[in-house]
Coordinates of C-alpha atoms (C1' of nucleotides) in Angstrom, one line a residue:
Chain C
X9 CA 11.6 42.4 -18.9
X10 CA 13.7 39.5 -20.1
X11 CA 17.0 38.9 -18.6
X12 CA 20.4 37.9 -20.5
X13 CA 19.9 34.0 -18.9
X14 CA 16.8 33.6 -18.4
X15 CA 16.3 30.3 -19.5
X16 CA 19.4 29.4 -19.0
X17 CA 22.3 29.0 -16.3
X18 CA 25.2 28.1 -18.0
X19 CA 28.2 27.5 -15.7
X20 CA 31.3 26.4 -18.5
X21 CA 28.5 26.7 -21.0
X22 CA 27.9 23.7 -23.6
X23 CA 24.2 24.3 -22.6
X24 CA 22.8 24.1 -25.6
X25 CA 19.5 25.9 -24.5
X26 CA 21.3 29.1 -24.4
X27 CA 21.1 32.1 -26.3
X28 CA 21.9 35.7 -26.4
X29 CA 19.1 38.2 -25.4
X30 CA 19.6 39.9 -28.7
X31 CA 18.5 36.8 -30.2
X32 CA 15.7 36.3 -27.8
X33 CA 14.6 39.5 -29.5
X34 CA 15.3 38.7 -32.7
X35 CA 13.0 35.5 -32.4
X36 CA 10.2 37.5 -31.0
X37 CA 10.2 39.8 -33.8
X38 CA 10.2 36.6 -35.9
X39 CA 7.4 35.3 -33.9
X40 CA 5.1 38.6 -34.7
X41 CA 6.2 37.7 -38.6
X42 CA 4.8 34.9 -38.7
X43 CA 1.6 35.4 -37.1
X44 CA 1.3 38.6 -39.5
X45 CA 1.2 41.2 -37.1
X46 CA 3.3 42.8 -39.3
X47 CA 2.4 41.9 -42.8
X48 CA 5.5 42.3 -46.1
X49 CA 6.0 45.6 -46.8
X50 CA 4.6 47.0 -43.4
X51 CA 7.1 49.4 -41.5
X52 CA 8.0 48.0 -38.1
X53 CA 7.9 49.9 -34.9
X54 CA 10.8 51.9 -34.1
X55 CA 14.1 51.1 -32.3
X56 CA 12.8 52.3 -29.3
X57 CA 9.6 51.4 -29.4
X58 CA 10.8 47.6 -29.4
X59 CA 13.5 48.3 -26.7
X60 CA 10.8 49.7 -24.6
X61 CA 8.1 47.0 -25.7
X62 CA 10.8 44.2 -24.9
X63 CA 12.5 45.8 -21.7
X64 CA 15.8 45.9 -23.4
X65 CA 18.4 49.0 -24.6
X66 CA 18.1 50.2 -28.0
X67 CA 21.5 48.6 -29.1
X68 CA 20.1 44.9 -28.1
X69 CA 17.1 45.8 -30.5
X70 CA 19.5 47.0 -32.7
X71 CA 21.6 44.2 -32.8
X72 CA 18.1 41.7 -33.4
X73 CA 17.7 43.7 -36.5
X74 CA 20.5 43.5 -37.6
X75 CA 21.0 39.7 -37.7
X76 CA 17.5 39.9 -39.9
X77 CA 18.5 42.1 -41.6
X78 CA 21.4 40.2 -42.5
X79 CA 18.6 37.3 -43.2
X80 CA 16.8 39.3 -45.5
X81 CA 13.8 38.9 -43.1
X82 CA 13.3 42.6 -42.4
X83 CA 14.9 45.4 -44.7
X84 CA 16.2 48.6 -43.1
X85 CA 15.3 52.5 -44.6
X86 CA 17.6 55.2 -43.0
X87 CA 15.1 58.1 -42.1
X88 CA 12.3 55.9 -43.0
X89 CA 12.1 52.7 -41.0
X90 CA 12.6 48.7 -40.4
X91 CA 10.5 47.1 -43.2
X92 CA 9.0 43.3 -43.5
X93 CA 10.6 42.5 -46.5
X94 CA 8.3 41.1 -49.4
X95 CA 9.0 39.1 -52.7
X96 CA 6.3 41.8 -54.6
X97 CA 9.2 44.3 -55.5
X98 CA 11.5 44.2 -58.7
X99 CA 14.7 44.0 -56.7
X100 CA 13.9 40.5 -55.0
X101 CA 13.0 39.0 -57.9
X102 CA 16.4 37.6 -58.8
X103 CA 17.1 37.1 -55.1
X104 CA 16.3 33.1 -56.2
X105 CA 16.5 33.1 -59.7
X106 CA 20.3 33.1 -60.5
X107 CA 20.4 33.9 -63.8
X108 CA 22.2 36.0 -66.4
X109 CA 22.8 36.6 -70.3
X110 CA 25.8 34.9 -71.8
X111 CA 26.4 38.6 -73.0
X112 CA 24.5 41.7 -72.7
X113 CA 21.5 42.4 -70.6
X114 CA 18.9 40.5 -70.0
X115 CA 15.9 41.5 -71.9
X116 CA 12.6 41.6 -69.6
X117 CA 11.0 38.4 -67.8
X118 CA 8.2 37.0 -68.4
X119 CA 6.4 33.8 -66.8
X120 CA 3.9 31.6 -68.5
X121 CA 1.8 29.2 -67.0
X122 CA 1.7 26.0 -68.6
X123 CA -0.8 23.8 -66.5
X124 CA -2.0 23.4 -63.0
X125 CA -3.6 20.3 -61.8
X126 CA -3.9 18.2 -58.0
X127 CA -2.3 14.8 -57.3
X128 CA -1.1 12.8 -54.3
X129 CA 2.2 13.1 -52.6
X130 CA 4.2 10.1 -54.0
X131 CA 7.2 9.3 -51.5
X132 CA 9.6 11.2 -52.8
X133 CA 7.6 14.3 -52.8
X134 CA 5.8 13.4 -49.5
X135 CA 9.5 13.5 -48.1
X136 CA 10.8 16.5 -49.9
X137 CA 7.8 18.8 -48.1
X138 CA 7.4 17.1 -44.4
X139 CA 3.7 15.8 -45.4
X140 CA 1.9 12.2 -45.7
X141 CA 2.3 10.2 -48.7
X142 CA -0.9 10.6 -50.3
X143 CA -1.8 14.1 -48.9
X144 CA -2.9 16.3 -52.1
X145 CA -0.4 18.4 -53.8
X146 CA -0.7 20.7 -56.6
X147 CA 2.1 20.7 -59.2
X148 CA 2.5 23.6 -62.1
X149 CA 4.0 23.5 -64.8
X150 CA 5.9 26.9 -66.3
X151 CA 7.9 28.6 -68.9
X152 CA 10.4 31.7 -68.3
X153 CA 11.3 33.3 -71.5
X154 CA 13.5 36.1 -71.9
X155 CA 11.9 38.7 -74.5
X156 CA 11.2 35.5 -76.6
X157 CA 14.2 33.3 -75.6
X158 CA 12.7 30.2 -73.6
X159 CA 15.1 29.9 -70.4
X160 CA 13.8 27.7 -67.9
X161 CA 10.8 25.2 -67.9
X162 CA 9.8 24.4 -64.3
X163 CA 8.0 22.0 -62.5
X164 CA 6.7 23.0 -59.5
X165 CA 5.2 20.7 -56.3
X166 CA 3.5 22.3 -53.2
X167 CA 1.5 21.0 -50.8
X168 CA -2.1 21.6 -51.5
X169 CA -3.4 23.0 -48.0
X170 CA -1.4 25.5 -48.0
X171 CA -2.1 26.9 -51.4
X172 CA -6.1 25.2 -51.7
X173 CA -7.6 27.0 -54.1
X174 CA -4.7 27.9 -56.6
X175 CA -5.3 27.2 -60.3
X176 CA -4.0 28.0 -63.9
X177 CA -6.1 30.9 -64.1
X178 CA -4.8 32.4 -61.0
X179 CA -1.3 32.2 -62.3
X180 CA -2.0 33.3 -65.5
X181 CA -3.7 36.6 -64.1
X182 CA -0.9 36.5 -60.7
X183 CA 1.9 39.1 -61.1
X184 CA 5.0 37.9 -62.6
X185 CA 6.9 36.2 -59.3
X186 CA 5.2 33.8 -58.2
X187 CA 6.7 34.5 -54.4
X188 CA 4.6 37.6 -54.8
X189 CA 1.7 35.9 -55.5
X190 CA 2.7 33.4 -53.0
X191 CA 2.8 35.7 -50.6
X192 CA -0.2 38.1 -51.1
X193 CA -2.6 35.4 -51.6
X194 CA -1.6 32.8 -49.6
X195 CA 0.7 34.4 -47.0
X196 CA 3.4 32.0 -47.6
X197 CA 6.6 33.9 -47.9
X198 CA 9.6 32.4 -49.2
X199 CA 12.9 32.6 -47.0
X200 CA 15.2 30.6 -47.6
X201 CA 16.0 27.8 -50.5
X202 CA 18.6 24.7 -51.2
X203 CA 19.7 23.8 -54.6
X204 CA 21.5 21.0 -56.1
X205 CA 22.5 21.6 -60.0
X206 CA 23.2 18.9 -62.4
X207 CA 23.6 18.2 -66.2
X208 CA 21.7 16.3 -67.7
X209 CA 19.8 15.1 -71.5
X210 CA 16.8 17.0 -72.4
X211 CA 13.8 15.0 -72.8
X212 CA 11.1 15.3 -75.5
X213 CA 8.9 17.8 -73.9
X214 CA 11.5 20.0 -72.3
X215 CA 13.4 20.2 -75.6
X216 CA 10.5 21.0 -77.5
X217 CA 9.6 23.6 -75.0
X218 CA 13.2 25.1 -74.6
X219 CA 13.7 25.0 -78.3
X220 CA 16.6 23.0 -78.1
X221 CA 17.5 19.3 -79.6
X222 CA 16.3 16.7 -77.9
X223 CA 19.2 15.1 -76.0
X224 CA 21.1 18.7 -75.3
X225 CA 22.5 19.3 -72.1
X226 CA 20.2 21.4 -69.8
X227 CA 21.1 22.5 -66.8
X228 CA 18.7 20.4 -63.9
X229 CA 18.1 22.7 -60.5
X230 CA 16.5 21.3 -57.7
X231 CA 15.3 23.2 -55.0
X232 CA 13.6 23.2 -51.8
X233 CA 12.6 26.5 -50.4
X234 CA 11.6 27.4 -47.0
X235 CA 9.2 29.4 -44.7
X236 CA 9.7 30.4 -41.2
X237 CA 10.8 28.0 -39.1
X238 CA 12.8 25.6 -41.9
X239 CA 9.4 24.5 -42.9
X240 CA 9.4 23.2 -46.7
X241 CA 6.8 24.6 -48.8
X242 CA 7.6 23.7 -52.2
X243 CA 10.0 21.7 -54.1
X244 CA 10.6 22.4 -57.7
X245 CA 12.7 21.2 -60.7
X246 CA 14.0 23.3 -63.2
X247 CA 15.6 22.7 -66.6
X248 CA 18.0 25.8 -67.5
X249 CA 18.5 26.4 -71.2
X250 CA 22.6 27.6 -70.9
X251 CA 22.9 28.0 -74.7
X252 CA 22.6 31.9 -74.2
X253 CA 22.4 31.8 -70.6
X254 CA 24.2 30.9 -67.3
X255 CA 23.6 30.1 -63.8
X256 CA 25.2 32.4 -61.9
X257 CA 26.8 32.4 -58.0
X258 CA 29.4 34.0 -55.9
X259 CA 31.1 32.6 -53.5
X260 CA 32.1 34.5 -50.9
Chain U
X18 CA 43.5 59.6 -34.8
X19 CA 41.1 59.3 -36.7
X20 CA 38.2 61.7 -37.2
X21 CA 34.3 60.5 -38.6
X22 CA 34.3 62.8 -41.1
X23 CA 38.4 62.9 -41.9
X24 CA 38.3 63.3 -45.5
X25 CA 34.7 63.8 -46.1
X26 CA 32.3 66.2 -45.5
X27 CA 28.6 65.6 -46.7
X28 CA 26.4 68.5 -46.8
X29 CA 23.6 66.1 -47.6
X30 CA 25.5 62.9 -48.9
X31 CA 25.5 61.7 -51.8
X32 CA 29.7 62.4 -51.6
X33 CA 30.6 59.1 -53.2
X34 CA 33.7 59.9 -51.0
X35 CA 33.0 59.0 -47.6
X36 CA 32.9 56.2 -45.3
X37 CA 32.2 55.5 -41.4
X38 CA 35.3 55.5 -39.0
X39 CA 34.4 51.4 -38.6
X40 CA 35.0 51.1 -42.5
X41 CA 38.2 53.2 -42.3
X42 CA 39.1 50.7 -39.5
X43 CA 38.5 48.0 -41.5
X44 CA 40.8 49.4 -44.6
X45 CA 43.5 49.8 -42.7
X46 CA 43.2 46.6 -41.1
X47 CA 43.0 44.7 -44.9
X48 CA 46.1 46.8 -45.7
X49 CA 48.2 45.4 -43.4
X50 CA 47.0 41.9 -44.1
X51 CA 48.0 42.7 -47.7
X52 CA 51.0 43.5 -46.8
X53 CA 52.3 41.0 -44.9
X54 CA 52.1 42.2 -41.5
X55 CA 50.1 39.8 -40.3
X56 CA 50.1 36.0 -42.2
X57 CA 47.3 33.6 -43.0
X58 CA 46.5 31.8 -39.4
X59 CA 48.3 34.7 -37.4
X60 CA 46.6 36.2 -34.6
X61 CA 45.9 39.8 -34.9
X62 CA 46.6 42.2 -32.4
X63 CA 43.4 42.3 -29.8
X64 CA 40.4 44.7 -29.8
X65 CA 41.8 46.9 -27.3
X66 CA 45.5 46.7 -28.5
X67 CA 43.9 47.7 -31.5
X68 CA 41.6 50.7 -30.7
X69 CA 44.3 52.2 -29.2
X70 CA 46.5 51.9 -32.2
X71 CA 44.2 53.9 -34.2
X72 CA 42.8 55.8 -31.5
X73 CA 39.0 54.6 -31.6
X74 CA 37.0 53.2 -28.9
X75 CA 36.9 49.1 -28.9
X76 CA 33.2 49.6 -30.2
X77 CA 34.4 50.8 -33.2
X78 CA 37.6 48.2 -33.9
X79 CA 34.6 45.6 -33.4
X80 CA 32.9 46.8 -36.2
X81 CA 35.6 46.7 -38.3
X82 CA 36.4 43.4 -37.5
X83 CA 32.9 41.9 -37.3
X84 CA 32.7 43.1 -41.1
X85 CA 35.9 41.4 -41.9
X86 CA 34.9 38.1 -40.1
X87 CA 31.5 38.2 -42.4
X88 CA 33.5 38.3 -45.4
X89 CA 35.6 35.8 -44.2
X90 CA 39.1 37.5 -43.7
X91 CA 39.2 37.3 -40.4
X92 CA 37.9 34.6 -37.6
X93 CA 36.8 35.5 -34.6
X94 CA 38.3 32.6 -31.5
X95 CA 36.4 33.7 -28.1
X96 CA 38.7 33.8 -25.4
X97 CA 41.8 32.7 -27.9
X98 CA 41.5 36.0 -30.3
X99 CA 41.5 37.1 -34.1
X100 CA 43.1 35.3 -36.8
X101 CA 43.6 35.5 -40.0
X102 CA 41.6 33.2 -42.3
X103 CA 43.5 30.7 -44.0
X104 CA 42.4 28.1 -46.7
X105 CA 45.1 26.0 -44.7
X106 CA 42.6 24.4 -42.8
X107 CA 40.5 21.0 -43.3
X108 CA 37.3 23.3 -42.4
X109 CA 37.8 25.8 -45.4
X110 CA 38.3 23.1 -48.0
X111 CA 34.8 23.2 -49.4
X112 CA 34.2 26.9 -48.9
X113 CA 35.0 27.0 -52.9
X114 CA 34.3 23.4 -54.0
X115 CA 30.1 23.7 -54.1
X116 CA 29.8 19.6 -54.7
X117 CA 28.5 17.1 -52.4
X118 CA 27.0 13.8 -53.2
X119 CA 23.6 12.5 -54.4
X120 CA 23.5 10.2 -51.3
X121 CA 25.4 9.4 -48.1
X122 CA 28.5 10.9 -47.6
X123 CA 31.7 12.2 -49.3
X124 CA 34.9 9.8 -49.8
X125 CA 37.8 11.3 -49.0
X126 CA 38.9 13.8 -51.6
X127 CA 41.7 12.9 -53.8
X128 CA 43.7 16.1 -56.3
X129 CA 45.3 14.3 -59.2
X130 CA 47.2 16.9 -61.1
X131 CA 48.2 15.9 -64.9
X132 CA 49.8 18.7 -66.5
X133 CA 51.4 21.8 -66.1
X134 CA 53.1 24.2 -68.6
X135 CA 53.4 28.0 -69.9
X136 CA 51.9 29.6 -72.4
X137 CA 51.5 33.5 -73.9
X138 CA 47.9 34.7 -72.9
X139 CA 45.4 35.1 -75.5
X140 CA 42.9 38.0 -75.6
X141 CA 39.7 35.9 -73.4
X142 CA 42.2 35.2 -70.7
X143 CA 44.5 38.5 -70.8
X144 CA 40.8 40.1 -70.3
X145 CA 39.5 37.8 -67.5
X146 CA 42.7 38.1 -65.8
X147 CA 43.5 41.4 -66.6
X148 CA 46.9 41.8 -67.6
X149 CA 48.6 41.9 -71.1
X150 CA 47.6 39.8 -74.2
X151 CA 50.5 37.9 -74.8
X152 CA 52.2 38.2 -70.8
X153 CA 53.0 34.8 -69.2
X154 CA 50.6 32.2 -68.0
X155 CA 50.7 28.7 -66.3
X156 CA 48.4 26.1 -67.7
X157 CA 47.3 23.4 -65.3
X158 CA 44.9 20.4 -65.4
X159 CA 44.1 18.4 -62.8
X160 CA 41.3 15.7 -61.2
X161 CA 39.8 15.6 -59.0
X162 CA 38.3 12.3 -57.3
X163 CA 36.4 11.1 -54.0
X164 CA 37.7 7.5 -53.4
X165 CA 38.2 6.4 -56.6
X166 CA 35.2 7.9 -58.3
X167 CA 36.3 10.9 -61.4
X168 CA 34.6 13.9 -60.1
X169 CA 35.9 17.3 -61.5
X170 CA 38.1 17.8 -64.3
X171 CA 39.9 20.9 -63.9
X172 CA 41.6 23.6 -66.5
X173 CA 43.2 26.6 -64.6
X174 CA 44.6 29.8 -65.9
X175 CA 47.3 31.6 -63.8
X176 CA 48.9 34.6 -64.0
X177 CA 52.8 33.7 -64.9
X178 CA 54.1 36.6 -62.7
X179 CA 52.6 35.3 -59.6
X180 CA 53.2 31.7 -60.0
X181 CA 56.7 32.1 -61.3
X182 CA 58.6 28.8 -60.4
X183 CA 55.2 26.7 -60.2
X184 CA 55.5 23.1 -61.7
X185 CA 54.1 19.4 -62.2
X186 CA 56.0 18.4 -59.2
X187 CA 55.5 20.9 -56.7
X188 CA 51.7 20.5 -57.7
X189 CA 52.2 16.7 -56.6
X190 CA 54.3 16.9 -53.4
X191 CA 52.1 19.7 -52.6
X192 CA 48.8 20.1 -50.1
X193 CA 45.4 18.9 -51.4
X194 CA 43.8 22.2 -51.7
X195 CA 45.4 24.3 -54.4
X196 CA 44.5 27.4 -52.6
X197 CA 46.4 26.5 -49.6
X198 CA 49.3 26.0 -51.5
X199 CA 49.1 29.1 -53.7
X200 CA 48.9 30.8 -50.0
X201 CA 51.4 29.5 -48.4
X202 CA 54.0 29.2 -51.0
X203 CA 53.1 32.4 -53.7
X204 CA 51.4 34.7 -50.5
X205 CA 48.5 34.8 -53.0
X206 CA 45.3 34.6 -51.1
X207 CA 42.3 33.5 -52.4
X208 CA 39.3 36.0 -51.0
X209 CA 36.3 35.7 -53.6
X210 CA 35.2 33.8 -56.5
X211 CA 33.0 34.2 -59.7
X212 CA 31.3 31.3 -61.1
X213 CA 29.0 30.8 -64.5
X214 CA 27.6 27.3 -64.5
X215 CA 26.3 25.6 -67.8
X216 CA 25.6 21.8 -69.3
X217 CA 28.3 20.8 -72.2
X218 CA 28.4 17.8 -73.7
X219 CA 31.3 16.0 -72.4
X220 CA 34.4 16.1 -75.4
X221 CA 36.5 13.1 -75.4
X222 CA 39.2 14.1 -73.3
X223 CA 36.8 15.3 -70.3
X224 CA 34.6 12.3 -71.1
X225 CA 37.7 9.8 -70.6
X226 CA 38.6 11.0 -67.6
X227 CA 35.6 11.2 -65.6
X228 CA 34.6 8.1 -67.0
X229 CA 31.8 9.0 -68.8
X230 CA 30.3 8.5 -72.5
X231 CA 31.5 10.9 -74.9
X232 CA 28.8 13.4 -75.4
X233 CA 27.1 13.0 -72.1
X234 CA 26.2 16.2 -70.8
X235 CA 28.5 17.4 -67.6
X236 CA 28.5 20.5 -65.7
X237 CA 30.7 23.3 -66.9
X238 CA 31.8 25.5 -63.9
X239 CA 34.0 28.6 -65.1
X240 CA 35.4 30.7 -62.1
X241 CA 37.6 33.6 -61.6
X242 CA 38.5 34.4 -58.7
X243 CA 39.6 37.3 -56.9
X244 CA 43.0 38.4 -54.3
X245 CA 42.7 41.4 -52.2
X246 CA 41.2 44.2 -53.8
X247 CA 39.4 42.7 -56.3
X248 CA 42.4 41.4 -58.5
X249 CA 41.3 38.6 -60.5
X250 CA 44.3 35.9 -60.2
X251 CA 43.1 32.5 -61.2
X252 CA 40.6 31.4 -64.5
X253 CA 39.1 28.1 -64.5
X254 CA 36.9 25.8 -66.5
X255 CA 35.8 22.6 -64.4
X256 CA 33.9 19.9 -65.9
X257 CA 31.7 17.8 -63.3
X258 CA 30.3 14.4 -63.8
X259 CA 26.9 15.1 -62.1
X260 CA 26.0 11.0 -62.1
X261 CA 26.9 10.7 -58.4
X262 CA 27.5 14.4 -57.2
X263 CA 25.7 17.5 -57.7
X264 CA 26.9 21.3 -57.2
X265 CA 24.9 22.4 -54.0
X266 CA 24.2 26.1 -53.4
X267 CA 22.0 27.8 -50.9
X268 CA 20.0 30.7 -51.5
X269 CA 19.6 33.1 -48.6
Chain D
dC30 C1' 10.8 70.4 -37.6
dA31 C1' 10.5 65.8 -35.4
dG32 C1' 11.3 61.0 -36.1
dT33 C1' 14.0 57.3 -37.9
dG34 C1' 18.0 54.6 -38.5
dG35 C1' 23.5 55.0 -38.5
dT36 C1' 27.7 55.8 -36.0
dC37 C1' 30.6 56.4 -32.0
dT38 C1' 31.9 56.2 -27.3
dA39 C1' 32.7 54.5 -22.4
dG40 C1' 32.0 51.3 -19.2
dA41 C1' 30.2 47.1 -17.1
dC42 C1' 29.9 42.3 -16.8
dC43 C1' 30.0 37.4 -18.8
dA44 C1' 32.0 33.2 -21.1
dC45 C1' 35.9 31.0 -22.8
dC46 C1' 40.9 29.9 -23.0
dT47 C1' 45.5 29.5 -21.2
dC48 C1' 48.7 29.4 -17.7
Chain R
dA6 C1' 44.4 35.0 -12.4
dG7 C1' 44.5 37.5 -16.4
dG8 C1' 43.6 38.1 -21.2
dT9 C1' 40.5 37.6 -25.1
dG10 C1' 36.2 38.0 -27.5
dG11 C1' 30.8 38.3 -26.5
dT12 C1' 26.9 40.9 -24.7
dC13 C1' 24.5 44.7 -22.8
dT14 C1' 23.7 49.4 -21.5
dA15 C1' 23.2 54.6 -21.7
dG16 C1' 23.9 58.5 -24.0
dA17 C1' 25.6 61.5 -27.6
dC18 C1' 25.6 63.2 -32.2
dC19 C1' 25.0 62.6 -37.4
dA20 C1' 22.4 61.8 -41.8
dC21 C1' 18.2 60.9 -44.1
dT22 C1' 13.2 61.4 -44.8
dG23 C1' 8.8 63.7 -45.0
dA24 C1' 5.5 66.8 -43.2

DNA sequence: CAGTGGTCTAGACCACCTC
DNA sequence: AGGTGGTCTAGACCACTGA
């Protein structure tokens, strides 16, 4: 049974190895993510089943849940159950992808692999994803088109031990997110991601690939996205056509 | 005081009429924030002060409260109590501004406002701002810089009614962050913002003040953003020079 | 119907702040 | 010392789901 200080005895507390019991909890749970006890789209145990597994009251549990929940780590279900949240279900998709028609709707998505092919981690890259310089990495190259409107052409670097055997082929045939496929076939899931935006000129290839004049303005997103624990796992630069299209955000 | 079920009485609920007690809390709570009662870095009344008020348990008031505080109305002070959030404060200055730069830190930020004048709304801004073609507005533009680097060129749309006496020269003597000065001079409090972000190609006003090439693309960041109950109460279009500084978001 | 999460309460103790 | 928010508990009842 774990105890509110257990590992810690703070008497006018800057201790900064201190924490809550509900977030004691909350990192176990965490913990039995990431070793896949629970896999994405698995129910949890119950409430009280994890108060009783942990030694704790319902409401601490609760709490833990809640803070995931807020995290979009674990997904609740009145009546039904805690879920492991997963990437493979049409209302995550645009949890990462932030963006939206000029006017209208957006017609449907669809992804197409471009090419797929190994290299070494130059420095930047090594940096970007916490590996050597020189380790392999596998970059992709993509195109998201909206009914037949090209919207975003991506280029994609991940670390090649985590995703070894990944090839065009694979993305061609993967479902349409690749965090789903990311996810079911490599169990990497995608929690978290950082993004700088800039303008810029489009080059020859994207322009030609956006259909757009060479020299436009795209919009240049950067992100690193992250797995449990802050760990980087892929890095990727995308050129958004914002002719008929917008990134959109709200701040709260 | 207040009953669970006071004006609402699911059979099974789908009654798009009904709310927990907590959320009922937190109503009344925003209501008499709206109205004055309690002012933009005020303390609010305590937890227990405030159960018994609306004859709840504390339990409940915490709810309330922790919802407020995650929508940032409200922030929490252990052992000092619960204020009201203020953009008058060093701390909230970037909680709208998404820019940081490419490397090394932020010089200090500088708000150069150029112009201000009235105008007639026409029908994209009467729309976005919902009130009457053809009612009052307040035009402003302004720079922004860090040290002496062009950053942001601003164009902002206000509601006339609002703003009434706003000018040039209370823009200059005024605060650095525009939103602390529409709070604590108009009682207009900025709560939630809308952006689209695009590339442009810089025209040769925007280019000559962020001291770029004419034509060079920059990022176009239109926002509206939103008082108390979701009133929309300021339109702006801000061109950033991405050269040095990039719009950062994070993707939960 | 039983089981799950959702809400509400009452009371205890802790940590932080101010006086 | 006394007040504030922060954490934890135990127990009650409600609403939703599915067998």
């Amino acid at each position: 049974m774990l105890k509110f200080h257990s590992m810690n005895r703070p008497s006018t507390n800057h201790s900064p190895t201190f924490s809550p019991l509900y977030r004691q909890i909350s990192r176990l749970i965490t913990r039995s993510l990431e070793s896949g006890e629970w896999g994405p789209g698995d129910v949890i145990p119950s409430e009280s089943e994890l108060a009783a597994r942990f030694g704790v009251s319902q409401g601490t549990v609760r709490k833990a849940i809640d803070e995931m929940a807020s995290e979009n780590l674990l997904v609740r279900r009145q009546g039904k159950g805690t879920f492991v949240a997963t990437h493979n279900d049409p209302r995550s998709f645009f949890r990462f992808l932030r963006i939206a028609a000029n006017d209208g709707e957006l017609e449907p998505l669809r992804s197409i692999p471009l090419e797929c092919w190994r290299a070494k981690a130059g420095v930047d890259v090594a940096r970007t994803l916490a590996i050597e310089t020189g380790a392999p990495i596998i970059i992709v190259r993509r195109l998201l088109r909206f009914g037949d409107e090209p919207a975003v052409f991506d280029e994609i670097y991940l670390p090649g031990e985590l995703f070894h055997d990944l090839t065009l082929d694979i993305l061609k045939s993967g479902e349409t997110s690749l965090y789903s496929l990311f996810e079911s076939r490599y169990g990497v899931r995608m929690i978290r991601a950082d993004e700088r935006l800039r303008a810029v000129s489009a080059d020859r290839v994207s322009a030609e690939l956006l259909q757009v004049a060479e020299g436009s303005p795209l919009l240049l997103v950067e992100r690193v996205t992250f797995t449990y624990g802050d760990k980087p796992v892929e890095w990727r630069r995308g050129f958004y056509s914002t002719q008929n299209f917008h990134y959109h955000n709200e701040l709260g």
